[in-house]
GROMACS .gro file of C-alpha atoms in nm:
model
  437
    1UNK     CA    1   0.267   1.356   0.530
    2UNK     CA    2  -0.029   1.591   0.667
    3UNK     CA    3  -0.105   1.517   1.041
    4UNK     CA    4  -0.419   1.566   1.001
    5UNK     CA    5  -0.556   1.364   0.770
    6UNK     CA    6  -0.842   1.084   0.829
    7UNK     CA    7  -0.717   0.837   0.639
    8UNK     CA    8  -0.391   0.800   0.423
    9UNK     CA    9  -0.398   0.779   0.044
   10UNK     CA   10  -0.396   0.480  -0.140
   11UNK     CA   11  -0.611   0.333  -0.481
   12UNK     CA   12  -0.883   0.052  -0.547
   13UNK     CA   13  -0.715  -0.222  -0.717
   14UNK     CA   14  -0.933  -0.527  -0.877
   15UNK     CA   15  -1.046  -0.785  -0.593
   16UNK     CA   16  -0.993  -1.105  -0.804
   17UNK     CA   17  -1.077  -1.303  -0.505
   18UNK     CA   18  -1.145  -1.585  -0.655
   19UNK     CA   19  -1.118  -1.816  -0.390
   20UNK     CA   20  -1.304  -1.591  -0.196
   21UNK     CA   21  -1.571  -1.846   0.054
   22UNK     CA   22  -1.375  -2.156  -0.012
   23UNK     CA   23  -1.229  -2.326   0.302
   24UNK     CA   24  -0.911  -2.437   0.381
   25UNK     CA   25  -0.831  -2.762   0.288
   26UNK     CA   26  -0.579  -2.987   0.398
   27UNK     CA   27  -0.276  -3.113   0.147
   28UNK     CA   28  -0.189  -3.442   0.143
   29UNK     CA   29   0.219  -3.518   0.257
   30UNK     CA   30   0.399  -3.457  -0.056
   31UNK     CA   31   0.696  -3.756  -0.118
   32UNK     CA   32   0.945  -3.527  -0.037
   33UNK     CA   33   0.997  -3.162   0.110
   34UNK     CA   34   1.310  -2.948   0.102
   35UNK     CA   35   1.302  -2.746   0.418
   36UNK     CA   36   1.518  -2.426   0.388
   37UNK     CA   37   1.715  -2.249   0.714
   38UNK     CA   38   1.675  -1.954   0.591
   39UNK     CA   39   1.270  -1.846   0.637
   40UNK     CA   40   1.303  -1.529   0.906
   41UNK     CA   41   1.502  -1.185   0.897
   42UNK     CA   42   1.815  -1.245   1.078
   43UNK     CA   43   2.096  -1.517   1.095
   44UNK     CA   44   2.031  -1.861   0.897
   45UNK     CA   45   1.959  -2.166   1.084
   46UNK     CA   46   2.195  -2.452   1.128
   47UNK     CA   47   2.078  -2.793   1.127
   48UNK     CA   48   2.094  -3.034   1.346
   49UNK     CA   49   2.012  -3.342   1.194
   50UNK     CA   50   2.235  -3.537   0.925
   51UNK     CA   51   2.202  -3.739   0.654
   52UNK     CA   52   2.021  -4.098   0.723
   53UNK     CA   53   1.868  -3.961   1.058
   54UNK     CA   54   1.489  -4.034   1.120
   55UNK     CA   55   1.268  -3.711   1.228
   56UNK     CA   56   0.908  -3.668   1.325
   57UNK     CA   57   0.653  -3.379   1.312
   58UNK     CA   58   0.749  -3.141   1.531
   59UNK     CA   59   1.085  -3.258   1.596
   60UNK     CA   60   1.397  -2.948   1.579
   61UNK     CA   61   1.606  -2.992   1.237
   62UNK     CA   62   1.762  -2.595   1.254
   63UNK     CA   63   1.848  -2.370   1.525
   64UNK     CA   64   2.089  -2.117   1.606
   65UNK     CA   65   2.215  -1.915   1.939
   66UNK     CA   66   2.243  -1.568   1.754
   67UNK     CA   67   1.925  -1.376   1.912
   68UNK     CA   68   1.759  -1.257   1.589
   69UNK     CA   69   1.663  -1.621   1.484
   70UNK     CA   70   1.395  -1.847   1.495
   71UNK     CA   71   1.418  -2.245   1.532
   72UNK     CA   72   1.287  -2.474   1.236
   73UNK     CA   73   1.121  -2.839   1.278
   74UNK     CA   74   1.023  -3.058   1.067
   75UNK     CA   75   0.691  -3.067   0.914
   76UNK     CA   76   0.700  -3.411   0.834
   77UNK     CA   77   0.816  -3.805   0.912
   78UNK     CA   78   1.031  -3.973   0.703
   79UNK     CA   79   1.392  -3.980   0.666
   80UNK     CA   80   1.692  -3.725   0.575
   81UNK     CA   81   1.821  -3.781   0.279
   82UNK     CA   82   2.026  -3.507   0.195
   83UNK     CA   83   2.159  -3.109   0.295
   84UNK     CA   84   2.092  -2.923  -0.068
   85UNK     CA   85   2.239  -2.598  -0.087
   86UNK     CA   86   2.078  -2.393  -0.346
   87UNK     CA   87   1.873  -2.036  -0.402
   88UNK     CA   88   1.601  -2.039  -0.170
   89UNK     CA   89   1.266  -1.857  -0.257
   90UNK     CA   90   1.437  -1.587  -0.110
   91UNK     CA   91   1.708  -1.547  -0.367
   92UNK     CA   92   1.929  -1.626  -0.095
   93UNK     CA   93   2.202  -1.928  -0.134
   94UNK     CA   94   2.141  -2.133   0.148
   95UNK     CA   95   2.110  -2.493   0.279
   96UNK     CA   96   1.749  -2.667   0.264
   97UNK     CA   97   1.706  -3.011   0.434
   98UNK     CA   98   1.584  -3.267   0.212
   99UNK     CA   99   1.320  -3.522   0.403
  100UNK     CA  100   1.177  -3.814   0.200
  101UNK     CA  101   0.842  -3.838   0.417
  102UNK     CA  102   0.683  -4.192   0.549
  103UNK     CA  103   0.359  -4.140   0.517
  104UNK     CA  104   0.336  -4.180   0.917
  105UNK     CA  105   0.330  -3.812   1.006
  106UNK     CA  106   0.449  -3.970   1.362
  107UNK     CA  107   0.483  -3.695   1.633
  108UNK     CA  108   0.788  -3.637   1.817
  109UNK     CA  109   0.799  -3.667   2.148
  110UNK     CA  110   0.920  -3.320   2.256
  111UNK     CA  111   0.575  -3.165   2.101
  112UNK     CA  112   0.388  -3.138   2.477
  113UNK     CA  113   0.206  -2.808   2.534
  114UNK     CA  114   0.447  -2.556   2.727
  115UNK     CA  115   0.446  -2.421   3.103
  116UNK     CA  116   0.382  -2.060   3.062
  117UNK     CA  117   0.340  -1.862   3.379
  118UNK     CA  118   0.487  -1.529   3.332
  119UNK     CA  119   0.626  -1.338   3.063
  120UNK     CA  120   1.043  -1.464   3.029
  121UNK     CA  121   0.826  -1.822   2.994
  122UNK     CA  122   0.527  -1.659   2.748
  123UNK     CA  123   0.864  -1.532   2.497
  124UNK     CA  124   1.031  -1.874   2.563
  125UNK     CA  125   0.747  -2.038   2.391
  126UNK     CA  126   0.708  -1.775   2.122
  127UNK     CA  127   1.072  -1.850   2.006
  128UNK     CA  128   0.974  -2.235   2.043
  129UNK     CA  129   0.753  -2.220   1.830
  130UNK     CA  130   0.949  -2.098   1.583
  131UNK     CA  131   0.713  -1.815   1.513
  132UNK     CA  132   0.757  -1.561   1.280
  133UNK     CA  133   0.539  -1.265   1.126
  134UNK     CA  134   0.324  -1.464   0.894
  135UNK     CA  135   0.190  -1.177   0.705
  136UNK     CA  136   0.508  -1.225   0.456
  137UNK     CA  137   0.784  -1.006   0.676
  138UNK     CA  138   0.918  -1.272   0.835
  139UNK     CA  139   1.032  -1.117   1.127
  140UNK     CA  140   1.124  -1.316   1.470
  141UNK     CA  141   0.811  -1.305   1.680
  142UNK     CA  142   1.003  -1.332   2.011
  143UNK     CA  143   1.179  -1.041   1.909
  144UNK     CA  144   0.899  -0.824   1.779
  145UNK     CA  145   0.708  -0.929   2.146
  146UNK     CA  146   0.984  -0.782   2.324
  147UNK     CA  147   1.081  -0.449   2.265
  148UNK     CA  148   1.380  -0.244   2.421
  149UNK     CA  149   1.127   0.000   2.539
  150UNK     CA  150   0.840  -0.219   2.676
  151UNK     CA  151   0.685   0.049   2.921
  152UNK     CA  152   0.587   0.241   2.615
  153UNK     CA  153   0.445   0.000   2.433
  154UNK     CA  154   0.061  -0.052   2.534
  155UNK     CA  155  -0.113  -0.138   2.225
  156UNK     CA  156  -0.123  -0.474   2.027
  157UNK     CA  157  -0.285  -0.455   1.613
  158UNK     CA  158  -0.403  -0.770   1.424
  159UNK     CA  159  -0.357  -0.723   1.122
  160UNK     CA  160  -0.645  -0.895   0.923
  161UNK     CA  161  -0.665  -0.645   0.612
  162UNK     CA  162  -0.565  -0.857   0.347
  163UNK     CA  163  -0.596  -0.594   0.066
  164UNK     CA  164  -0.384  -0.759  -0.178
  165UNK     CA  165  -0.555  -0.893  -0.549
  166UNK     CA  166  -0.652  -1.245  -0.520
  167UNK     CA  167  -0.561  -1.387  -0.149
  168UNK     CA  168  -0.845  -1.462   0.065
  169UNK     CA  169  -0.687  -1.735   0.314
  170UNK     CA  170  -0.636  -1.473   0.594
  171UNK     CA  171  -1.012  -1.418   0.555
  172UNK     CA  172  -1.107  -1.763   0.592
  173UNK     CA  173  -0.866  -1.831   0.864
  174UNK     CA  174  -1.079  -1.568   1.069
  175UNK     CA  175  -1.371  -1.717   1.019
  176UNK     CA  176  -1.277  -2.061   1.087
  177UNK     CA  177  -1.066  -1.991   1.390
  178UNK     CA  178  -1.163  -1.638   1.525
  179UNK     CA  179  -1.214  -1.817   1.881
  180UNK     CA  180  -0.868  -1.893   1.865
  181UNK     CA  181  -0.745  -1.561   1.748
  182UNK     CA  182  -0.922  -1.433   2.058
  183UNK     CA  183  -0.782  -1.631   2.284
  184UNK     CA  184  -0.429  -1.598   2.139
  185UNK     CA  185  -0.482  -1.205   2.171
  186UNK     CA  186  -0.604  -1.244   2.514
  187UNK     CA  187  -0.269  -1.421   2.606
  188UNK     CA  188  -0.030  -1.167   2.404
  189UNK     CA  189  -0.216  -0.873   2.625
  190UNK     CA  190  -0.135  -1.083   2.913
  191UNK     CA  191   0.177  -1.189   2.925
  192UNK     CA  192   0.314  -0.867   2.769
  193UNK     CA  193   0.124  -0.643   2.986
  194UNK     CA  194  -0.083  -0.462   2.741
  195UNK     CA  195  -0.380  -0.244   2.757
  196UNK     CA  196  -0.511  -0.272   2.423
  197UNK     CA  197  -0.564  -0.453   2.112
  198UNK     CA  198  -0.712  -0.360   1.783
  199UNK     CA  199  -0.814  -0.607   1.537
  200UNK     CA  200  -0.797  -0.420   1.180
  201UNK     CA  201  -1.009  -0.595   0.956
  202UNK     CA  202  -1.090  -0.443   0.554
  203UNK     CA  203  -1.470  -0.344   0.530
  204UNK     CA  204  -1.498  -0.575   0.245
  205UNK     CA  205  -1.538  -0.889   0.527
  206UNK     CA  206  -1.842  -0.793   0.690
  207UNK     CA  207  -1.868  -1.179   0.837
  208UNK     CA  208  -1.525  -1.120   0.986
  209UNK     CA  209  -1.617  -0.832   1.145
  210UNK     CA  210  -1.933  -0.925   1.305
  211UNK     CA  211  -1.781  -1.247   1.406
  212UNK     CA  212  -1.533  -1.050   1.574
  213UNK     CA  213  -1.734  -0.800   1.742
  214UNK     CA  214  -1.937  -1.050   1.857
  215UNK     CA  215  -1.651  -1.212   2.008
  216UNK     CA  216  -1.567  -0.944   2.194
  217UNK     CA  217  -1.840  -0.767   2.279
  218UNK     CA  218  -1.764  -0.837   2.666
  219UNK     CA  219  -1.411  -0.793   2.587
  220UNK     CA  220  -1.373  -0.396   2.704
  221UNK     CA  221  -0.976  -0.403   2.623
  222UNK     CA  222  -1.023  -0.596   2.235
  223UNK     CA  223  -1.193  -0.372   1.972
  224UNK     CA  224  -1.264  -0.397   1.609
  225UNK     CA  225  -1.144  -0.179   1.332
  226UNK     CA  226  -1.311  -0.143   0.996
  227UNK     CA  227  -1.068  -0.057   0.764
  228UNK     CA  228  -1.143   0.143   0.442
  229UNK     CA  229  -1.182  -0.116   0.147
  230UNK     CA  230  -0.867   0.023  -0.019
  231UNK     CA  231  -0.524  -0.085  -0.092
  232UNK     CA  232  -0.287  -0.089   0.100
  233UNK     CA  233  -0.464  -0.069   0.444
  234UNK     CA  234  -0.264  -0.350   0.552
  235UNK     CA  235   0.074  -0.225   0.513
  236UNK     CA  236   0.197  -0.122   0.867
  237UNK     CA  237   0.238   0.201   0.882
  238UNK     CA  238  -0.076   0.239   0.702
  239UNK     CA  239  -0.278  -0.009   0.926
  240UNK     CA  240  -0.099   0.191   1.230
  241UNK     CA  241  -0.237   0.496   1.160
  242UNK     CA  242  -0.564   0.379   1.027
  243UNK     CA  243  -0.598   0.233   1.420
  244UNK     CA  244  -0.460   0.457   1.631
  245UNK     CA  245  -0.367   0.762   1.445
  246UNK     CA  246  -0.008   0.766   1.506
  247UNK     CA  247   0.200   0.848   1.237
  248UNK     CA  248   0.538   0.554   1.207
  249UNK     CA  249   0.771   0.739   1.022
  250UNK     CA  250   1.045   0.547   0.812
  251UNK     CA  251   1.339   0.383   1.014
  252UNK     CA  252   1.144   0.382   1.292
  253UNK     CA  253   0.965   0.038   1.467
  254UNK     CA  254   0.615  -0.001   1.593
  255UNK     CA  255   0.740  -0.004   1.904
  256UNK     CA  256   0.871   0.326   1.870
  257UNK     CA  257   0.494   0.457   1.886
  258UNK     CA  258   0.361   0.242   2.143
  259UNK     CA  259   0.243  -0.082   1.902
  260UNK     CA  260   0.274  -0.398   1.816
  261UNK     CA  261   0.159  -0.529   1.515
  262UNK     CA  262   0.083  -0.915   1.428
  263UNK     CA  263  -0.078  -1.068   1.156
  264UNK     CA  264  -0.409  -1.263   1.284
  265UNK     CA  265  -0.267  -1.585   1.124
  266UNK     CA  266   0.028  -1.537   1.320
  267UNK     CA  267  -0.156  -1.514   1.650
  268UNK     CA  268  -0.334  -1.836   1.556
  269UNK     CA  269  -0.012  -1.998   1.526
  270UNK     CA  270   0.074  -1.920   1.862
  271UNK     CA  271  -0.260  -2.002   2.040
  272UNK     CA  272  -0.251  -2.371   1.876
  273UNK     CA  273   0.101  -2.383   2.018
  274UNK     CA  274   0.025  -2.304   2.379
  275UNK     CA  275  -0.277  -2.525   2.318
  276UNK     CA  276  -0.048  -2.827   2.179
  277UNK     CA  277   0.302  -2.765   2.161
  278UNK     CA  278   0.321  -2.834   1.771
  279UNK     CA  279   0.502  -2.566   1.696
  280UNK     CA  280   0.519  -2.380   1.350
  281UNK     CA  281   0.566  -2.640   1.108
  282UNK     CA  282   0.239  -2.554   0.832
  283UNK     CA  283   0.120  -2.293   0.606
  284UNK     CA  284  -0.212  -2.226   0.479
  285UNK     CA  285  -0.200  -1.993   0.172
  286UNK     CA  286  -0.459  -1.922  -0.129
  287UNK     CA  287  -0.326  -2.092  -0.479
  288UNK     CA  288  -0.488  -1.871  -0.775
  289UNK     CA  289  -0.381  -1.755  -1.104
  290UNK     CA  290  -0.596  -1.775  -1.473
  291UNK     CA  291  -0.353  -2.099  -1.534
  292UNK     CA  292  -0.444  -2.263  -1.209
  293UNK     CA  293  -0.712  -2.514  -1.316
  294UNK     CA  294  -0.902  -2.518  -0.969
  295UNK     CA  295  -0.823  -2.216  -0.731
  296UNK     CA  296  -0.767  -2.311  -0.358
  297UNK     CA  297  -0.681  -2.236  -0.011
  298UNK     CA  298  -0.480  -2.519   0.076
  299UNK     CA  299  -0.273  -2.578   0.418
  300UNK     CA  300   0.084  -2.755   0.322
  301UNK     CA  301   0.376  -2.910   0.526
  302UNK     CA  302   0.634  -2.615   0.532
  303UNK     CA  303   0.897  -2.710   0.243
  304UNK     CA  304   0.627  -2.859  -0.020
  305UNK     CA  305   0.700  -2.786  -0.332
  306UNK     CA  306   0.520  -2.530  -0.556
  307UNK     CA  307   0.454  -2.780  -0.866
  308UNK     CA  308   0.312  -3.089  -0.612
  309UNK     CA  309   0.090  -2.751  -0.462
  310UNK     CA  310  -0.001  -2.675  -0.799
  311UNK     CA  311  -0.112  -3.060  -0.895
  312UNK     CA  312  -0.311  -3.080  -0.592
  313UNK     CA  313  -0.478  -2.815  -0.740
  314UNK     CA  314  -0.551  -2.944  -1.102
  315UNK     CA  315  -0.225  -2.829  -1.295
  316UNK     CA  316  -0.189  -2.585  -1.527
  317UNK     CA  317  -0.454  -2.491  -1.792
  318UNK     CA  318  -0.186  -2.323  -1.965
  319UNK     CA  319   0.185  -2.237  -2.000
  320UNK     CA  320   0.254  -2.044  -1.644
  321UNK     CA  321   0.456  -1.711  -1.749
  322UNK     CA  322   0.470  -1.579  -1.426
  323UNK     CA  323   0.493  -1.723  -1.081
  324UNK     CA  324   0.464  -1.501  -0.813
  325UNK     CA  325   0.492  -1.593  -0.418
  326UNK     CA  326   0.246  -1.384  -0.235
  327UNK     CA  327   0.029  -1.100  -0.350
  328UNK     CA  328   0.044  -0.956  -0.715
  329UNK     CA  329   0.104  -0.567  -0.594
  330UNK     CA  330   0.369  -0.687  -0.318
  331UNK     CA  331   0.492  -1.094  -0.422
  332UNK     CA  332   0.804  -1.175  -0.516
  333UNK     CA  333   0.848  -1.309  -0.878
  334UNK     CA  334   0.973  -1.673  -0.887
  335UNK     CA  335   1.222  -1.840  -1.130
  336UNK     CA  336   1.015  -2.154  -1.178
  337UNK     CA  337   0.781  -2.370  -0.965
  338UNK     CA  338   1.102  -2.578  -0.838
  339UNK     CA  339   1.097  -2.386  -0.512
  340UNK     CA  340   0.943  -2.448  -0.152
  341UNK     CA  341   0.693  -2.334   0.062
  342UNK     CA  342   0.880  -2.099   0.395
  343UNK     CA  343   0.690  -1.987   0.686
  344UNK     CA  344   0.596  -1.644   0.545
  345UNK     CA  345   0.439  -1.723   0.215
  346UNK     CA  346   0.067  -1.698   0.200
  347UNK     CA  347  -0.007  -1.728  -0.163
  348UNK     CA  348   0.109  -1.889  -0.479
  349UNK     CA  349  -0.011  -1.704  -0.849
  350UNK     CA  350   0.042  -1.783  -1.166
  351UNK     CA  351  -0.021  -1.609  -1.477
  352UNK     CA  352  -0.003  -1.716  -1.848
  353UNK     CA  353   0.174  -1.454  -2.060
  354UNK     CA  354  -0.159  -1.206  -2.162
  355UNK     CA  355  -0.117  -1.122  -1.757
  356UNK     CA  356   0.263  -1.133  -1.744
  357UNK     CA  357   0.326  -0.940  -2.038
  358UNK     CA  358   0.379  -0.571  -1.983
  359UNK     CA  359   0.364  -0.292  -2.234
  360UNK     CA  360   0.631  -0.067  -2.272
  361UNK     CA  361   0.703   0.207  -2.088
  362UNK     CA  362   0.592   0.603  -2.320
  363UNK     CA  363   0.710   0.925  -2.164
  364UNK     CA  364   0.578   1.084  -1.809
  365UNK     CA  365   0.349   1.311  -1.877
  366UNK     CA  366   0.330   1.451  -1.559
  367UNK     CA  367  -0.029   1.341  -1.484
  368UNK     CA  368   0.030   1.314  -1.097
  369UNK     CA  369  -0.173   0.994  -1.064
  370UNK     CA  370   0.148   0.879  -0.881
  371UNK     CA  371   0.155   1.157  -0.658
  372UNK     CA  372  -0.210   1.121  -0.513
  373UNK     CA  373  -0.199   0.789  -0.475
  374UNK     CA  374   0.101   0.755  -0.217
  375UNK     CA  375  -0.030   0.705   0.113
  376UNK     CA  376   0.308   0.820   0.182
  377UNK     CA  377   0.286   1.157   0.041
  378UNK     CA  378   0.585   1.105  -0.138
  379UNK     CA  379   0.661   1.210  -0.503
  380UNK     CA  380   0.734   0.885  -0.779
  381UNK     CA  381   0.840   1.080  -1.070
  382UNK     CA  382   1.102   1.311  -0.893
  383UNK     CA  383   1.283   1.016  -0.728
  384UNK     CA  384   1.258   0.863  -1.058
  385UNK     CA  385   1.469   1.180  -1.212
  386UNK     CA  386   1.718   1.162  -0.929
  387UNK     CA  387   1.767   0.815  -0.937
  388UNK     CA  388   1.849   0.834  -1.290
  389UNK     CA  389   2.070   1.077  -1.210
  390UNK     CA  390   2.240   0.882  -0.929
  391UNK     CA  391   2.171   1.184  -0.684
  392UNK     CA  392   2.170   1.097  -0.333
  393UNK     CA  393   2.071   1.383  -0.207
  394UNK     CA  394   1.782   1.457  -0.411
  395UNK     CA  395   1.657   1.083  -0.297
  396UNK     CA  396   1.681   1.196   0.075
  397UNK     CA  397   1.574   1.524   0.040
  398UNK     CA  398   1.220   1.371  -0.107
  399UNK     CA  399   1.208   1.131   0.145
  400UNK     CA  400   1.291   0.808  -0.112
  401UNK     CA  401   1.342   0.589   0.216
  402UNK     CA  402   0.993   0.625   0.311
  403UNK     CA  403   0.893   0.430   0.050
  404UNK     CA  404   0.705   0.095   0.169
  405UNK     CA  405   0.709  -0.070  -0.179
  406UNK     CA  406   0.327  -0.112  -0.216
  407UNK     CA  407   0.325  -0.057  -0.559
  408UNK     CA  408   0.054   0.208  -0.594
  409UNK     CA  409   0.243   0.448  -0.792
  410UNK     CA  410   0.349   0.169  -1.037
  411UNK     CA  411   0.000   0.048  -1.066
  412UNK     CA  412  -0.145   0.380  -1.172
  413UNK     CA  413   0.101   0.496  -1.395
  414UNK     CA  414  -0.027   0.582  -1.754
  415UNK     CA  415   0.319   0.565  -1.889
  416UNK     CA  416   0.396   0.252  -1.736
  417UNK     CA  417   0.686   0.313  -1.517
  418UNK     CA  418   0.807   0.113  -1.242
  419UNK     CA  419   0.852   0.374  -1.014
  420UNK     CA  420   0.807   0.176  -0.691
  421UNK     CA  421   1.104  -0.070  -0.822
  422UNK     CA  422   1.276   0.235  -0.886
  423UNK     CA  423   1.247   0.352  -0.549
  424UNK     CA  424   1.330   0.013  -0.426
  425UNK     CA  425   1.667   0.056  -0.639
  426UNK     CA  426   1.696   0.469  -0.470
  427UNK     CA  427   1.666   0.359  -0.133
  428UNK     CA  428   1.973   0.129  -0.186
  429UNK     CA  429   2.137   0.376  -0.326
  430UNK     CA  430   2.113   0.629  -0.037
  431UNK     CA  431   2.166   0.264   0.198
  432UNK     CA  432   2.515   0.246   0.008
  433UNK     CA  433   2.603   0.648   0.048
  434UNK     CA  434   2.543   0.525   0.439
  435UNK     CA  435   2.226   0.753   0.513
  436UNK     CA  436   1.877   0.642   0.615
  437UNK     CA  437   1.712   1.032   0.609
   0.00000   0.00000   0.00000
């Protein structure tokens, strides 16, 4: 990776923002939702309601004491009616909660605003909340706020890119609650003693930046950062470097140079909670896809399922061929529309079979397209040729473990190879020989 580089490499990719302008509108209760323990990085919830109990919005239904964990309530009222253990979204087998809702959406009673008054309190409230990095990683926001090296860490990034084909709910969410995403920021510099934040924001929102800049324009410690309309500027090292100029270099965390990085959606859900005490129990997301008969951005109880999203939103024109959860460069590809919305998902697509369909792959032909488009600097093809070769120490010798998975290499591949899936398949390979260089 050159060090001195402006900007990192990446490609234009089609927009397909289809939703693009349309607010976020509210989902009715579905008649049942099937609540997963699984929805963060770390270890699974456990729950702690049964069968036949009575819950409320709001109300704790998972928990557990290991410290990489975050709490799960209930995003409805109605009744338990069963622990289903199944494949989550995740392709992990794992227990959901199954609540047959009332209607009421009744609030429990432990949902009062919390006392925050220094920072231990501030990172009590995160993990309340049952926050985690809403940008699709998952992660443990009480973790991520508190590093092991906190007097190096000065800087704070919102990530508002949203670069990925099709979603636009991130962009709406700033324009319908920037006030709160300022406020929110305001509190995360606070509490965690910060000097700085950065809101990253892709050039292609000129409302969201002005609204922004406006917001802060007597704000000397919150700044705004265009970001080059290109994918993927909000992938973290990229959005890192695109806002400070540090370079994050695989195996490594954001704290490691100084940052923190948090999605703006994420910071939203934290300022509501200090505001109300609800903690994180809805999702707002963008529903799009050439067989989704009327494109939204919907905000659902947390455990809806995809089809009752899907009839909310007209049906199906056609026979869905692929259904992917999140973006189309980044999602994961979904058995069927029988599973739930988690706490990280921010968009459901799906695609009749003229946009699932892919050709076959031809020979390389050793165009380099691959090569200049990874903002990594790394080299597609030859990891390709060592993985096929099951050579480990090719893979680390070309880096195969800085890899971030954004898919550009695969997307402008003449000859149709799935070299970042490749890559994905190298770097657990080298994870398996026991080396991370």
């Amino acid at each position: 990776m050159s060090s001195v580089s402006k900007h990192l490499k990446g490609i234009h990719v089609d927009h397909c923002k289809n939703t693009a302008g349309q607010p976020i509108v509210q989902m009715p209760v579905p008649e049942k939702v099937y609540i997963p323990m699984v929805q963060h990085i770390g270890a699974p919830c456990q729950p702690t309601v049964a069968v036949g109990d009575h819950v409320k919005v709001g109300q704790l239904i998972g928990d557990n004491t290991a410290p990489m964990c975050a709490p799960i309530h209930s995003s409805v009222s109605g009744e338990v009616t069963a622990l289903v253990k199944g494949m989550t979204a995740q392709g992990i087998v794992d227990t959901s909660i199954e609540i047959t809702t009332d209607g009421k959406q009744e609030v429990a009673e432990t949902v009062v605003p919390p006392t925050v008054g220094n920072k231990e309190e501030f990172l009590a409230a995160v993990r309340s909340c049952g926050l985690v990095g809403l940008g699709g990683a998952a992660f443990p926001t009480h973790i991520k706020y508190n590093p092991r090296n906190p007097e190096q860490v000065d800087t704070l990034i919102l990530n508002g890119a949203e670069c990925e084909p099709y979603i636009t709910v991130d962009h709406m969410t700033m324009l319908e609650h920037a006030e709160e995403i300022v406020e929110g920021t305001k509190n995360i510099l606070k509490y965690l003693n910060l000097k700085q934040a950065i809101i990253g924001i892709e050039g292609n929102k000129p409302d969201a930046i002005a609204k922004f800049n406006e917001l802060v324009k007597n704000e000397p410690n919150i700044s705004v950062c265009e970001l080059l309309q290109q994918y993927p500027q909000g992938a973290e090292r990229v959005l890192i470097y695109e806002c400070t100029g540090k370079h994050l270099i695989a195996g490594k965390l954001p704290a490691d140079v100084g940052v923190i990085v948090s999605n703006v959606t994420t910071v939203l859900k934290l300022q509501q909670f200090l505001d109300s005490g609800m903690p994180l129990v809805s999702k707002s997301l963008t529903v799009d896809g050439n067989v989704v008969k009327e494109p939204k951005n919907v905000e659902v109880p947390i455990g809806t399922p995809i089809i009752d999203i899907i009839e909310f939103c007209g049906g199906y024109t056609g026979e869905p061929k692929k259904i992917l959860m999140g973006g189309p460069m980044m999602g994961r590809a979904l058995p069927d529309d029988g599973k739930c919305i988690i706490k990280g998902n921010n968009a459901i697509l799906a695609f009749d079979a003229t946009f699932a369909n892919m050709n076959p792959e031809t020979a390389c032909i050793n165009c380099g397209r691959c090569v200049k488009a990874c903002p990594m600097n790394l080299m597609p093809t030859a990891l390709f040729k060592a993985f096929e070769r099951k050579d480990v120490d090719t893979l680390k010798k070309y880096h195969v473990m800085s890899c971030m998975d954004c898919g550009c290499c695969t997307y402008v591949c003449p000859a149709r190879k799935q070299l970042s899936f490749i890559n994905k398949l190298g770097k657990s390979l080298v994870l398996a020989e026991g080396g991370k260089k």
